[in-house]
Coordinates of C-alpha atoms in Angstrom, one line a residue:
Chain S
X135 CA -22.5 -26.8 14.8
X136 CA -26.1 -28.4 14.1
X137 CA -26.9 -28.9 10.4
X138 CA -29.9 -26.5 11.0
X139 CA -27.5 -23.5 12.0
X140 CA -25.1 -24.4 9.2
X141 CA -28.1 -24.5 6.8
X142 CA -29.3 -20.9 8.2
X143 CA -25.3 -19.6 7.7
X144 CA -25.0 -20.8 4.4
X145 CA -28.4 -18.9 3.7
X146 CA -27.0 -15.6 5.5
X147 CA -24.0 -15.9 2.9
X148 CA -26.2 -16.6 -0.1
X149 CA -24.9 -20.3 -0.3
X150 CA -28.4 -22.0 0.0
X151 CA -28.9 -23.2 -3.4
X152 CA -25.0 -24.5 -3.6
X153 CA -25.9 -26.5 -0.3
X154 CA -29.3 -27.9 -1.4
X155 CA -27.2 -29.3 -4.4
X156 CA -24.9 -31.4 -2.0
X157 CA -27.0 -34.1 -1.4
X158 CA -27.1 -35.2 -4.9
X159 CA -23.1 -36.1 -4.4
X160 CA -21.3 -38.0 -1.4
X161 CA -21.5 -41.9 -2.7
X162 CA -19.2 -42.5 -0.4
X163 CA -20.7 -41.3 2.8
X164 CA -23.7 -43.4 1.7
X165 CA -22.2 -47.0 1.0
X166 CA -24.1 -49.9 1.4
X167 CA -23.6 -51.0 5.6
X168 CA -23.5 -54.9 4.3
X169 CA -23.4 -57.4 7.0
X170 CA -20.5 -59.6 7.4
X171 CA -20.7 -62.0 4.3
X172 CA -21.2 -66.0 5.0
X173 CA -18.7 -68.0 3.2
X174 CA -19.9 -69.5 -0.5
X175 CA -19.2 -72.9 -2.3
X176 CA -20.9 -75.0 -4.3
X177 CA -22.2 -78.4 -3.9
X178 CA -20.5 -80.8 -6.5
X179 CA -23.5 -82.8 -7.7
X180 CA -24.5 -78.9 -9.2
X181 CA -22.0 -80.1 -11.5
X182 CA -23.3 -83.5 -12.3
X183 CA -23.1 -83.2 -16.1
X184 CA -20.8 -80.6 -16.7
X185 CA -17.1 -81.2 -17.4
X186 CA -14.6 -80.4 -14.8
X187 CA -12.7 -77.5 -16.9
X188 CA -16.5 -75.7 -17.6
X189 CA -17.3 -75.8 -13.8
X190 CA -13.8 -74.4 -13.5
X191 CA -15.2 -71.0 -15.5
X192 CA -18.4 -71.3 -14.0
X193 CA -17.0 -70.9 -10.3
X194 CA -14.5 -68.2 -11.9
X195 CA -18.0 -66.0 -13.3
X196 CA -19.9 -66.5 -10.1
X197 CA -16.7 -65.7 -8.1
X198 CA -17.2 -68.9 -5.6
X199 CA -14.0 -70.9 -4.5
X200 CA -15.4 -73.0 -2.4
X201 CA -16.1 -76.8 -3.6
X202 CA -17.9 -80.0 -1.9
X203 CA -16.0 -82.3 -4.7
X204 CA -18.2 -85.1 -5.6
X205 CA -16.9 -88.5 -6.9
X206 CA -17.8 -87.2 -10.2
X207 CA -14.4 -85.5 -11.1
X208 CA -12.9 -88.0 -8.6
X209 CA -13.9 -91.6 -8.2
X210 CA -14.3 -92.9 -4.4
X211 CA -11.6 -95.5 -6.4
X212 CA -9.2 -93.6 -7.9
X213 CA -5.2 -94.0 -7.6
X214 CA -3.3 -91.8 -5.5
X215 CA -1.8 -90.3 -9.0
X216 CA -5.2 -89.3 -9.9
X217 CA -6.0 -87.8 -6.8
X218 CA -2.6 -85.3 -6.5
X219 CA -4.0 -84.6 -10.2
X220 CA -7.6 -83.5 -9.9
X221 CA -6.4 -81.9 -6.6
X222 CA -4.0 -80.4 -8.0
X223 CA -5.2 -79.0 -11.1
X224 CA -8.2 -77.2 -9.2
X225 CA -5.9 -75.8 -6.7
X226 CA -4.5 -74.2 -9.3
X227 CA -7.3 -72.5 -10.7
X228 CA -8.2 -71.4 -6.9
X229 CA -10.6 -73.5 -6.1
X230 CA -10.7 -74.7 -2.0
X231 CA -11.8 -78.5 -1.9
X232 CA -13.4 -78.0 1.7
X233 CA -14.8 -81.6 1.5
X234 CA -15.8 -84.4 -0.2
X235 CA -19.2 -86.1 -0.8
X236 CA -22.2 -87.0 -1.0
X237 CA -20.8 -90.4 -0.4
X238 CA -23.3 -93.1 0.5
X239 CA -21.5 -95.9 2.7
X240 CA -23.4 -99.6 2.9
X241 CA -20.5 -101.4 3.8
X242 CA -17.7 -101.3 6.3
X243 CA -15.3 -101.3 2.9
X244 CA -17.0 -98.1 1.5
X245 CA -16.6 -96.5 4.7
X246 CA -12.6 -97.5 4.7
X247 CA -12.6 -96.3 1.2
X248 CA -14.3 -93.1 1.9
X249 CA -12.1 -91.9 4.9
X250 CA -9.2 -92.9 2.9
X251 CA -10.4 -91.1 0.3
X252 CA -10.5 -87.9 2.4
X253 CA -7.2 -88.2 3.8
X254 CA -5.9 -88.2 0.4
X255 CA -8.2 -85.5 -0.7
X256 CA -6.7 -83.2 1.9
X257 CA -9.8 -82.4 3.4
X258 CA -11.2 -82.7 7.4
X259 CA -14.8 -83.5 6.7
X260 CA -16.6 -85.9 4.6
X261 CA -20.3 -85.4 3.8
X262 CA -21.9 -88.5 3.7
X263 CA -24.6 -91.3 3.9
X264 CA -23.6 -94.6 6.3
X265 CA -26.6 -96.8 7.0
X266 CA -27.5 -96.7 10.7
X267 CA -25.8 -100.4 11.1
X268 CA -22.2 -98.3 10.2
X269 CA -22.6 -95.7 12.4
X270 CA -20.4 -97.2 14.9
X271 CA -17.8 -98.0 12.6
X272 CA -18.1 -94.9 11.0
X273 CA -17.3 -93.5 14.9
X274 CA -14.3 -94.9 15.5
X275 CA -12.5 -93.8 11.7
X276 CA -13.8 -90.8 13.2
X277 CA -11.9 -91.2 16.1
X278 CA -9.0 -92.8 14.4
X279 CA -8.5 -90.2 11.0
X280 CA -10.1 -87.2 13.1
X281 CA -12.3 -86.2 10.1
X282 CA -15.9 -85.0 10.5
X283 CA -18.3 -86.8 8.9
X284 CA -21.4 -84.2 8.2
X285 CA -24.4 -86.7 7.5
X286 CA -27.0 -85.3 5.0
X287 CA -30.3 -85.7 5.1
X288 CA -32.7 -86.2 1.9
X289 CA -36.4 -86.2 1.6
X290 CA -39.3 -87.7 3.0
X291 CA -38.6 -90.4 -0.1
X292 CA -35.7 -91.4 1.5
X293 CA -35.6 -94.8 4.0
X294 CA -32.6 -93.7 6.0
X295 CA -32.4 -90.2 6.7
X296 CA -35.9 -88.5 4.9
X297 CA -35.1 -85.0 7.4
X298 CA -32.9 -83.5 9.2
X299 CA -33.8 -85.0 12.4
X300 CA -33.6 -88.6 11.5
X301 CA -29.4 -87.7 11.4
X302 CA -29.3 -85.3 14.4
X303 CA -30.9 -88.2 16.7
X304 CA -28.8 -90.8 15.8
X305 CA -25.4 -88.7 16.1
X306 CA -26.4 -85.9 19.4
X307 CA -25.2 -88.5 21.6
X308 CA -21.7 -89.0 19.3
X309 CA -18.1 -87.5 18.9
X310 CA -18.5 -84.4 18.6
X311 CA -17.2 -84.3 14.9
X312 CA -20.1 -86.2 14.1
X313 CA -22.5 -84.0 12.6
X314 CA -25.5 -83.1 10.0
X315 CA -25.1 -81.3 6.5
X316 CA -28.6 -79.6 6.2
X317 CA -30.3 -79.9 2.9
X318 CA -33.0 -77.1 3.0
X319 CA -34.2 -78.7 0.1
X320 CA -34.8 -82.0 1.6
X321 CA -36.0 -80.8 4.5
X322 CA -38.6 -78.5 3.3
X323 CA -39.9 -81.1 1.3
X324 CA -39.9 -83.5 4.2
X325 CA -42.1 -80.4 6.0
X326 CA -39.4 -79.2 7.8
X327 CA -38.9 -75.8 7.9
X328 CA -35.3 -74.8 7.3
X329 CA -34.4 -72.5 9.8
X330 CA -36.1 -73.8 12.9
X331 CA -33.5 -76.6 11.7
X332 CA -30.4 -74.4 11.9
X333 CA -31.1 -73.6 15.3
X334 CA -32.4 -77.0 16.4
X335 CA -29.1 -78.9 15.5
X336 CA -27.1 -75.8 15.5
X337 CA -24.6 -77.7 17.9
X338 CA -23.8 -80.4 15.0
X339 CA -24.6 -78.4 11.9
X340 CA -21.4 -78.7 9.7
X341 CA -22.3 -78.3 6.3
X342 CA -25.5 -76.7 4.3
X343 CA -26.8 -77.4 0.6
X344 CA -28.7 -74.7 -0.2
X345 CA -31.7 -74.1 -3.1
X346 CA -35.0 -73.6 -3.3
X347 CA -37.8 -76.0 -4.0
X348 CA -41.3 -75.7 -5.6
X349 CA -43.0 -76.1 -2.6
X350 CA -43.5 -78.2 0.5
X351 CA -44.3 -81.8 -0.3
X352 CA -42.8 -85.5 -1.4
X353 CA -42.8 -84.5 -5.2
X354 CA -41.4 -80.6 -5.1
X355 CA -38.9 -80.0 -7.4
X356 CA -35.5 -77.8 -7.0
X357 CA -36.2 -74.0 -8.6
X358 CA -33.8 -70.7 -8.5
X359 CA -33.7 -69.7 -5.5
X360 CA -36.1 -67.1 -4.5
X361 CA -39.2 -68.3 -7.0
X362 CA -39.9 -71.6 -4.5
X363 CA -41.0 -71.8 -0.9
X364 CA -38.2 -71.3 1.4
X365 CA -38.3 -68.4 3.5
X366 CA -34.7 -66.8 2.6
X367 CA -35.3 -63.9 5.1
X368 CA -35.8 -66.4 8.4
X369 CA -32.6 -68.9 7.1
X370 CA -30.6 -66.2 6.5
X371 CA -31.6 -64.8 10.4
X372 CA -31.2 -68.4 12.1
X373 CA -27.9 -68.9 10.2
X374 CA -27.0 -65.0 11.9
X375 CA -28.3 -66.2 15.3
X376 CA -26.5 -69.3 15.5
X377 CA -23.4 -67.8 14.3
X378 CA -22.7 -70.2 11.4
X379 CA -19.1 -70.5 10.8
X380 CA -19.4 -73.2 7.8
X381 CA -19.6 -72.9 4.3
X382 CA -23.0 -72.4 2.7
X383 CA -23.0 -74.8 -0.3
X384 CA -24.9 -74.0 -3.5
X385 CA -26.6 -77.1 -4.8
X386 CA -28.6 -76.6 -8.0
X387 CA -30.3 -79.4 -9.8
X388 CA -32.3 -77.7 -12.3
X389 CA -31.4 -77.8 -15.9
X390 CA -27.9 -79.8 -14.7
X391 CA -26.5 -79.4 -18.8
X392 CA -26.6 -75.6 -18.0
X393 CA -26.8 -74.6 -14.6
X394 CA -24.8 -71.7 -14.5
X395 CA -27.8 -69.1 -15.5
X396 CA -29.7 -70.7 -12.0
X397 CA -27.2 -71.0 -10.1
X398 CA -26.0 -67.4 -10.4
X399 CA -29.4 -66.3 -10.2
X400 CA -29.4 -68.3 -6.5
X401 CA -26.4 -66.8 -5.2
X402 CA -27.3 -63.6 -6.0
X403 CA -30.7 -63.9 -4.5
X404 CA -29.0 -65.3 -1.3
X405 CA -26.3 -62.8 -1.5
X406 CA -29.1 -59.8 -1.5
X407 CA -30.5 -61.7 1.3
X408 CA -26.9 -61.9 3.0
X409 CA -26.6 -58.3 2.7
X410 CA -29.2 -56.6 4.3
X411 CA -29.8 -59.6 7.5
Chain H
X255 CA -54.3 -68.0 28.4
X256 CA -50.9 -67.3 28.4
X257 CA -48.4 -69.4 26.5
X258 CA -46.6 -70.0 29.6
X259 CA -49.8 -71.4 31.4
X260 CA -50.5 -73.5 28.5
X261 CA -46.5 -75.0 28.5
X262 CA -47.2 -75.5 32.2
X263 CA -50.7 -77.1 32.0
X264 CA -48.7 -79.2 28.8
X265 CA -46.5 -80.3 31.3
X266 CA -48.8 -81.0 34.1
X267 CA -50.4 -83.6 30.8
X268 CA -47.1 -85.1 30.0
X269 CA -47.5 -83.3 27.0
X270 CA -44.2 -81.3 26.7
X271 CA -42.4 -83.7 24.7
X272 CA -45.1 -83.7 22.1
X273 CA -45.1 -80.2 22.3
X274 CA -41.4 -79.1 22.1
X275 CA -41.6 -80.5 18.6
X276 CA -44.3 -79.3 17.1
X277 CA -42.0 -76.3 15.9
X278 CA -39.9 -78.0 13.1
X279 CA -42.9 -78.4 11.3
X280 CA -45.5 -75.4 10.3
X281 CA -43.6 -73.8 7.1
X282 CA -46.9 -72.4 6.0
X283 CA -47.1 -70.2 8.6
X284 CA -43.7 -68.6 8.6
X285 CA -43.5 -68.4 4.8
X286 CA -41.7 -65.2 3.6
X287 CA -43.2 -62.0 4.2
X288 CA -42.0 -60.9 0.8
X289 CA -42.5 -57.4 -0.1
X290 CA -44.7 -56.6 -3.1
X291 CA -42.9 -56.7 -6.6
X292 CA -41.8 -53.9 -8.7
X293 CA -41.8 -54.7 -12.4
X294 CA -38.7 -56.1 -13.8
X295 CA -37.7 -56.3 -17.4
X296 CA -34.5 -56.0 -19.5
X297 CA -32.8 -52.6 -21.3
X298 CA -32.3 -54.6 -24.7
X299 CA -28.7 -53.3 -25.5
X300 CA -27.9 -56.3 -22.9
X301 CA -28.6 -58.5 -25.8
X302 CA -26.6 -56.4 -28.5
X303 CA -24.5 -59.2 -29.9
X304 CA -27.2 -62.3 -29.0
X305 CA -29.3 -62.8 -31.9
X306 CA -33.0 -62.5 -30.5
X307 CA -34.0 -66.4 -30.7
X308 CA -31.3 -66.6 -27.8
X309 CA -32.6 -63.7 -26.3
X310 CA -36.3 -64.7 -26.1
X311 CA -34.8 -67.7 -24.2
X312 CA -32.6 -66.2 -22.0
X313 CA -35.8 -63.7 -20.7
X314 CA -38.1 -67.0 -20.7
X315 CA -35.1 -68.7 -18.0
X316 CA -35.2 -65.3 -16.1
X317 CA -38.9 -65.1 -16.1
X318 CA -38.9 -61.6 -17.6
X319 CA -41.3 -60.5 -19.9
X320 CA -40.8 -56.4 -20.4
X321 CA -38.7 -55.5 -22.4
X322 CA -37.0 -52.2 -23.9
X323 CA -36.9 -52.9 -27.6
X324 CA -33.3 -51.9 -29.0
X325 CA -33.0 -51.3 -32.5
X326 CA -30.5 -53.8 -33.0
X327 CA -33.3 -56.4 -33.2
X328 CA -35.8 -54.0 -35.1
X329 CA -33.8 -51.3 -37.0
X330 CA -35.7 -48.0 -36.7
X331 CA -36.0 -47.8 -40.7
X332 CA -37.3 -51.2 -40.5
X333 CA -40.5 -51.4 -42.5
X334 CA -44.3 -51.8 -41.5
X335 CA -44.1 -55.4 -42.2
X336 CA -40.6 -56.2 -40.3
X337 CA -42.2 -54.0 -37.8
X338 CA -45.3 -55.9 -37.2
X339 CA -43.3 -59.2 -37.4
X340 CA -41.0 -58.7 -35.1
X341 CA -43.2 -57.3 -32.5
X342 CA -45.2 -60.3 -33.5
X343 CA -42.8 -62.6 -33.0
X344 CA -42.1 -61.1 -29.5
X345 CA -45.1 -61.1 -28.4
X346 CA -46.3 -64.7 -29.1
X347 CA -43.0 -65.5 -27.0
X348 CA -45.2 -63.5 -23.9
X349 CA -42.6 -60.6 -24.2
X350 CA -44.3 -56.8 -23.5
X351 CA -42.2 -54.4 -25.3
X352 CA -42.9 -51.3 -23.0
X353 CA -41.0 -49.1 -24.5
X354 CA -38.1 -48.3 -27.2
X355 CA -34.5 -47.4 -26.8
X356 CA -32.0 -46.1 -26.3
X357 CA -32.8 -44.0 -29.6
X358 CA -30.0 -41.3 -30.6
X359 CA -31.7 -38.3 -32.0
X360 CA -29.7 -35.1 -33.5
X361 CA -32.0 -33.9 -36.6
X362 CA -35.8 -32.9 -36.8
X363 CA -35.9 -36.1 -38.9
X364 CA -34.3 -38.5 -36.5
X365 CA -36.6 -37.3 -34.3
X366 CA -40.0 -37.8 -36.7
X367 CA -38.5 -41.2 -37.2
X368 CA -38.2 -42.1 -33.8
X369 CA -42.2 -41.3 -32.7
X370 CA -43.4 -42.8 -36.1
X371 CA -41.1 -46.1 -34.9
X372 CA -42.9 -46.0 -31.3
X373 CA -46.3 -45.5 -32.3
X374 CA -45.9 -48.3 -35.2
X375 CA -44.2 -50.7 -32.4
X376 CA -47.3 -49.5 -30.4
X377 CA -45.6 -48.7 -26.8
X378 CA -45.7 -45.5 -25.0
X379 CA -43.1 -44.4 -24.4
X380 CA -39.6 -43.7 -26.1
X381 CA -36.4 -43.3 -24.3
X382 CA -34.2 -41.3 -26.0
X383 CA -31.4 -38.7 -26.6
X384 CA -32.2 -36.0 -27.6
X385 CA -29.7 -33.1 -28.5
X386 CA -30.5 -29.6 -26.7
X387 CA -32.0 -28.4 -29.7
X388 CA -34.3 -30.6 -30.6
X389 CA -36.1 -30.4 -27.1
X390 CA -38.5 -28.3 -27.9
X391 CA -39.6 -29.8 -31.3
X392 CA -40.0 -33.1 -29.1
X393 CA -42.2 -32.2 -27.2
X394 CA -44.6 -31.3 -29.9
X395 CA -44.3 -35.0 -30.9
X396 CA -44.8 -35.8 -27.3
X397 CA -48.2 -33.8 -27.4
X398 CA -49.2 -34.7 -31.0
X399 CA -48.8 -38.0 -30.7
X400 CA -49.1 -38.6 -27.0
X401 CA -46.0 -40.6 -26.2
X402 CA -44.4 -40.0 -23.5
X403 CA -40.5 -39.6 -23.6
X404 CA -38.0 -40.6 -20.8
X405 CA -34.4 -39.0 -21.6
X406 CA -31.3 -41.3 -20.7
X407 CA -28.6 -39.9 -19.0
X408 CA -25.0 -41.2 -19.6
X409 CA -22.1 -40.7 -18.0
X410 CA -19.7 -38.2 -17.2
X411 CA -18.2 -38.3 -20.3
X412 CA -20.8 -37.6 -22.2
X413 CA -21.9 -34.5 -23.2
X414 CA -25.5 -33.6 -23.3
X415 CA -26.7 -35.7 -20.5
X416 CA -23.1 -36.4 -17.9
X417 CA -26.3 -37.5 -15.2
X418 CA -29.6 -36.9 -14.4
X419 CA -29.7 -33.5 -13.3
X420 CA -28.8 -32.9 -16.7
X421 CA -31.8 -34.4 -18.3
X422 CA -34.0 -33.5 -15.4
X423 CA -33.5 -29.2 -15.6
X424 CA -34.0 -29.3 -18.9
X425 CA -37.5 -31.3 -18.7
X426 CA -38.8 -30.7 -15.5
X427 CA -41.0 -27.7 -16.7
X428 CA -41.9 -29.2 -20.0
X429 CA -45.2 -31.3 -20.6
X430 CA -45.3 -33.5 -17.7
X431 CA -45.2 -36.8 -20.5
X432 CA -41.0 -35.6 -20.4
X433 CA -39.1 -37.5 -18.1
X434 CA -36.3 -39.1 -17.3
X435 CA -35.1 -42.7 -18.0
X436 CA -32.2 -43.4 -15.1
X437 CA -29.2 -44.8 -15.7
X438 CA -28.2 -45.9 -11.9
X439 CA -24.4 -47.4 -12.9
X440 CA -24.3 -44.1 -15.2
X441 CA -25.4 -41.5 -12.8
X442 CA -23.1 -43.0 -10.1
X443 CA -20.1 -42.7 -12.3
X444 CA -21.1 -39.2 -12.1
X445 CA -20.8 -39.3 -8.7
X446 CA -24.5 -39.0 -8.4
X447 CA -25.9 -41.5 -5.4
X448 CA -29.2 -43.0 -7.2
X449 CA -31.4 -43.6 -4.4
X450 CA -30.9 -39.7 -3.6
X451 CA -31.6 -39.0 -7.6
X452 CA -34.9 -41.2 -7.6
X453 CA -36.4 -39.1 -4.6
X454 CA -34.8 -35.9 -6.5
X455 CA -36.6 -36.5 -9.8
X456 CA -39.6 -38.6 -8.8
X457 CA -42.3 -36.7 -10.0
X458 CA -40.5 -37.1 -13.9
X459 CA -38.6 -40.9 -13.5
X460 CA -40.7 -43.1 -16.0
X461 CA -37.6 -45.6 -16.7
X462 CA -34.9 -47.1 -14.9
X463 CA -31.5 -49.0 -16.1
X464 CA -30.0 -50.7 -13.3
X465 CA -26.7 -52.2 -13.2
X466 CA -23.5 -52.1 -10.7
X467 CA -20.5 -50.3 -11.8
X468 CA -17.0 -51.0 -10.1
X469 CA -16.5 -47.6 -9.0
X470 CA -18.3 -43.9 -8.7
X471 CA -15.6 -42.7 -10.9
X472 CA -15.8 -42.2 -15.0
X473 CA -14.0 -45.1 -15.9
X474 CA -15.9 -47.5 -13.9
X475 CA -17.2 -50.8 -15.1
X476 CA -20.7 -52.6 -15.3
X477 CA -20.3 -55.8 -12.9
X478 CA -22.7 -58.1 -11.8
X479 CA -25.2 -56.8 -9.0
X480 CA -23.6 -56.8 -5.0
X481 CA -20.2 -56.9 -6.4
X482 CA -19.7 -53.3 -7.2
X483 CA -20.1 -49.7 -5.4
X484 CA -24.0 -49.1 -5.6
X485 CA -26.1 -49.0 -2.2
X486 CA -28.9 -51.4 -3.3
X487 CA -30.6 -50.9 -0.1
X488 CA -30.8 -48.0 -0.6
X489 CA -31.5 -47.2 -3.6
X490 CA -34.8 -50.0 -3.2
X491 CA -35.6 -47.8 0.0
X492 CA -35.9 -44.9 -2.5
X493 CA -38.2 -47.0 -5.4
X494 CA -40.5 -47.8 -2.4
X495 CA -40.8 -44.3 -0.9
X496 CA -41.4 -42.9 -4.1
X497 CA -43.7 -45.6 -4.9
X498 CA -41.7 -46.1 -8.4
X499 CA -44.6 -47.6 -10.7
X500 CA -42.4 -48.1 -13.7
X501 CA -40.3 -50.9 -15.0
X502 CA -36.8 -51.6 -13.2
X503 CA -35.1 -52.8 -16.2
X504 CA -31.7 -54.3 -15.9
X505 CA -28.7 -53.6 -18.6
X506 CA -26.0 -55.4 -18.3
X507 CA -22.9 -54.2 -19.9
X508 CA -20.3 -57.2 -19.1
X509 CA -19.9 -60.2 -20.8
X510 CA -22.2 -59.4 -24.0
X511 CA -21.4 -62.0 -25.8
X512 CA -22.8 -64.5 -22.7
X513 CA -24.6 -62.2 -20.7
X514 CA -27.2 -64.6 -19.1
X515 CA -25.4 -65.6 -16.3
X516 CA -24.5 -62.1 -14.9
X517 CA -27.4 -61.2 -15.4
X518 CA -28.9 -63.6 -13.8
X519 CA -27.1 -63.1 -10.7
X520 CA -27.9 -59.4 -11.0
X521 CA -31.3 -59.9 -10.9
X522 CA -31.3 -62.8 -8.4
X523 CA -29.2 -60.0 -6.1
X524 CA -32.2 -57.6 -7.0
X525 CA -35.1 -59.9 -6.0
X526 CA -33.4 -60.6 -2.8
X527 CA -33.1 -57.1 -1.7
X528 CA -36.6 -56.5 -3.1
X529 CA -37.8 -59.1 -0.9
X530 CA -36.8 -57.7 2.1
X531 CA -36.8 -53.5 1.8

């Protein structure tokens, strides 16, 4: 029965005004249609200055378990009783170490030390920075531990990798669990726009850290995510399109003694973005 | 000329390298289309236990400036002088008070004090509760002193105004400066969908206090925005096909005694979904 000749019924029985007040109810039937939701972490240099119990809560508030642990909670040197402890102790407030880094590699002994690292961590990818001259060696402990090792890109500041595409063309040609960890930060400000990126390197895109920046040049500066630059709508899209399957990593370094009031204010941002593309 | 022939007669240059990159740069032109801002500010009962120092912070880090004066930071018996300094002290902090509220009013007197206190603060507009009674003698405030005054529905349990319907029968044939402030995490507790209540009430919705609530059901909670029950999308869909020209202010109603960061995250969620509907 259409709603038109139900409408006319209910006006034949004397129901009309009963049935113009329906609308009003049914929540329910009217639920948001959200799209399938990315999975959330948060960059560990976010938590730069902040003690490792504090970003404890502050993951707990903005409901993220996902961590890139940086060496700051866990130094590159640490005994294996002080890894099983930090490991430990954040598994146990819920918190998923999915990797490790940013770890910058100069020497074939920083590499050793940073696969090892991983291996004791517990994770299967490290994000990291080898100079071009370790990328070989850095191949084989690839080979050898099979760990990933997501390279990340900085800014146009930077001698080594200033974009995106300075890592992608030295590791296309690699084992295929050499790959890129995207800074859209970076890269806009090395005049790259970020989602042309995701689907560029899509093939080797592993890892994201993900904020806004003040604009599009050398000397931008990271902002809440939303007031800067990046086009949120178009990232979110090419992230969709190329059917990203890793975790997007929160990285927030803007007022690092308090970052919790920016970084919430960035995941939700993204997550309004994540809801409706 | 097609962009085909031009890719060909690239080709036929030895030009299609050159070419094929040329799209990882050009962020300028695919900046955001972003959608045109509705006004944002905060319901000051957010800040009920914050003293208003913190406050003023906590709206300069969220880059807020309207804001609906509570009485906790300006008691309504507060005289001309505490009056005009703490508006004062407000403003030279670049706040706009746009309006006052949530003020309770259940005697002739309560309600003489209220329009005195909003004329003296200098806004426009009151939102209040006022008790059945007392409707009609408001309204000669509202046309003596020519304030307008937006009535705040509550939720279920409550028992002048259990929604918006509530507020709006009783108004919606009074001077059209009666209208209705509403209470989106309220009203759905009520089982009333906002986005249908905002197209319902339209022609009297001067004030808005957005939130999520955890469920559509009375005992539901305030929780940061995207996490709970309410259709965002479509309740945004509703602001912009009413063309809602008042203030979206948020309330939020968790975490009082550090409400910054789910706030934050609220209206991060908020500007997200406004950027894109």
């Amino acid at each position: 029965m259409s709603s038109r000749r139900n409408f006319i019924q209910l006006t034949s029985l004397g129901l009309a005004t009963a049935a113009m007040q329906v609308p009003l109810a049914g929540i329910a039937a009217s639920a948001a249609q959200k799209k399938p939701n990315l999975s959330l972490g948060i960059a560990g240099y976010t938590f730069s200055k902040i003690e490792m119990a504090s970003a404890i809560t502050m993951m707990k508030r903005l409901d993220v378990s996902n961590l890139s642990l940086k060496d700051v909670y866990l130094p590159l040197s640490s005994s294996d009783e002080k890894i099983r402890s930090v490991v430990s102790q954040l598994q146990q407030n819920g918190i998923n170490i999915y990797t490790v880094g940013v770890i910058y590699m100069k020497t074939r002994e920083a590499v050793d030390q940073a696969f090892d690292y991983a291996k004791k961590v517990g994770v299967n990818m490290i994000v990291g920075v080898p100079t071009y001259d370790l990328l070989d060696y850095a191949e084989t402990k690839v080979k050898l531990l099979n760990l990933r090792l997501a390279i990340h890109n900085h800014g146009p500041e930077d001698e080594l990798y200033p974009g995106p595409q300075q890592v992608y063309d030295r590791i296309k040609n690699r084992d295929p669990r050499m790959g890129l960890c995207l800074d859209i930060g970076h890269a806009t400000r090395a005049g790259v726009n970020p989602a042309r990126a995701v689907k560029a390197y899509k093939d080797r895109l592993f890892d994201l850290h993900i904020k806004d920046v003040t604009g599009n040049t050398r000397d931008a500066k990271t902002i809440e995510i939303g007031r800067g630059v990046i086009d949120f709508e178009g990232f979110m899209k090419a992230l969709r399109q190329v059917n990203y399957k890793g975790v997007c990593s929160f990285e927030f370094e803007k007022d690092m003694q308090d970052p919790l009031p920016g970084l919430a204010e960035s995941m939700g941002f993204f997550k309004g973005t994540m809801a409706l593309i």
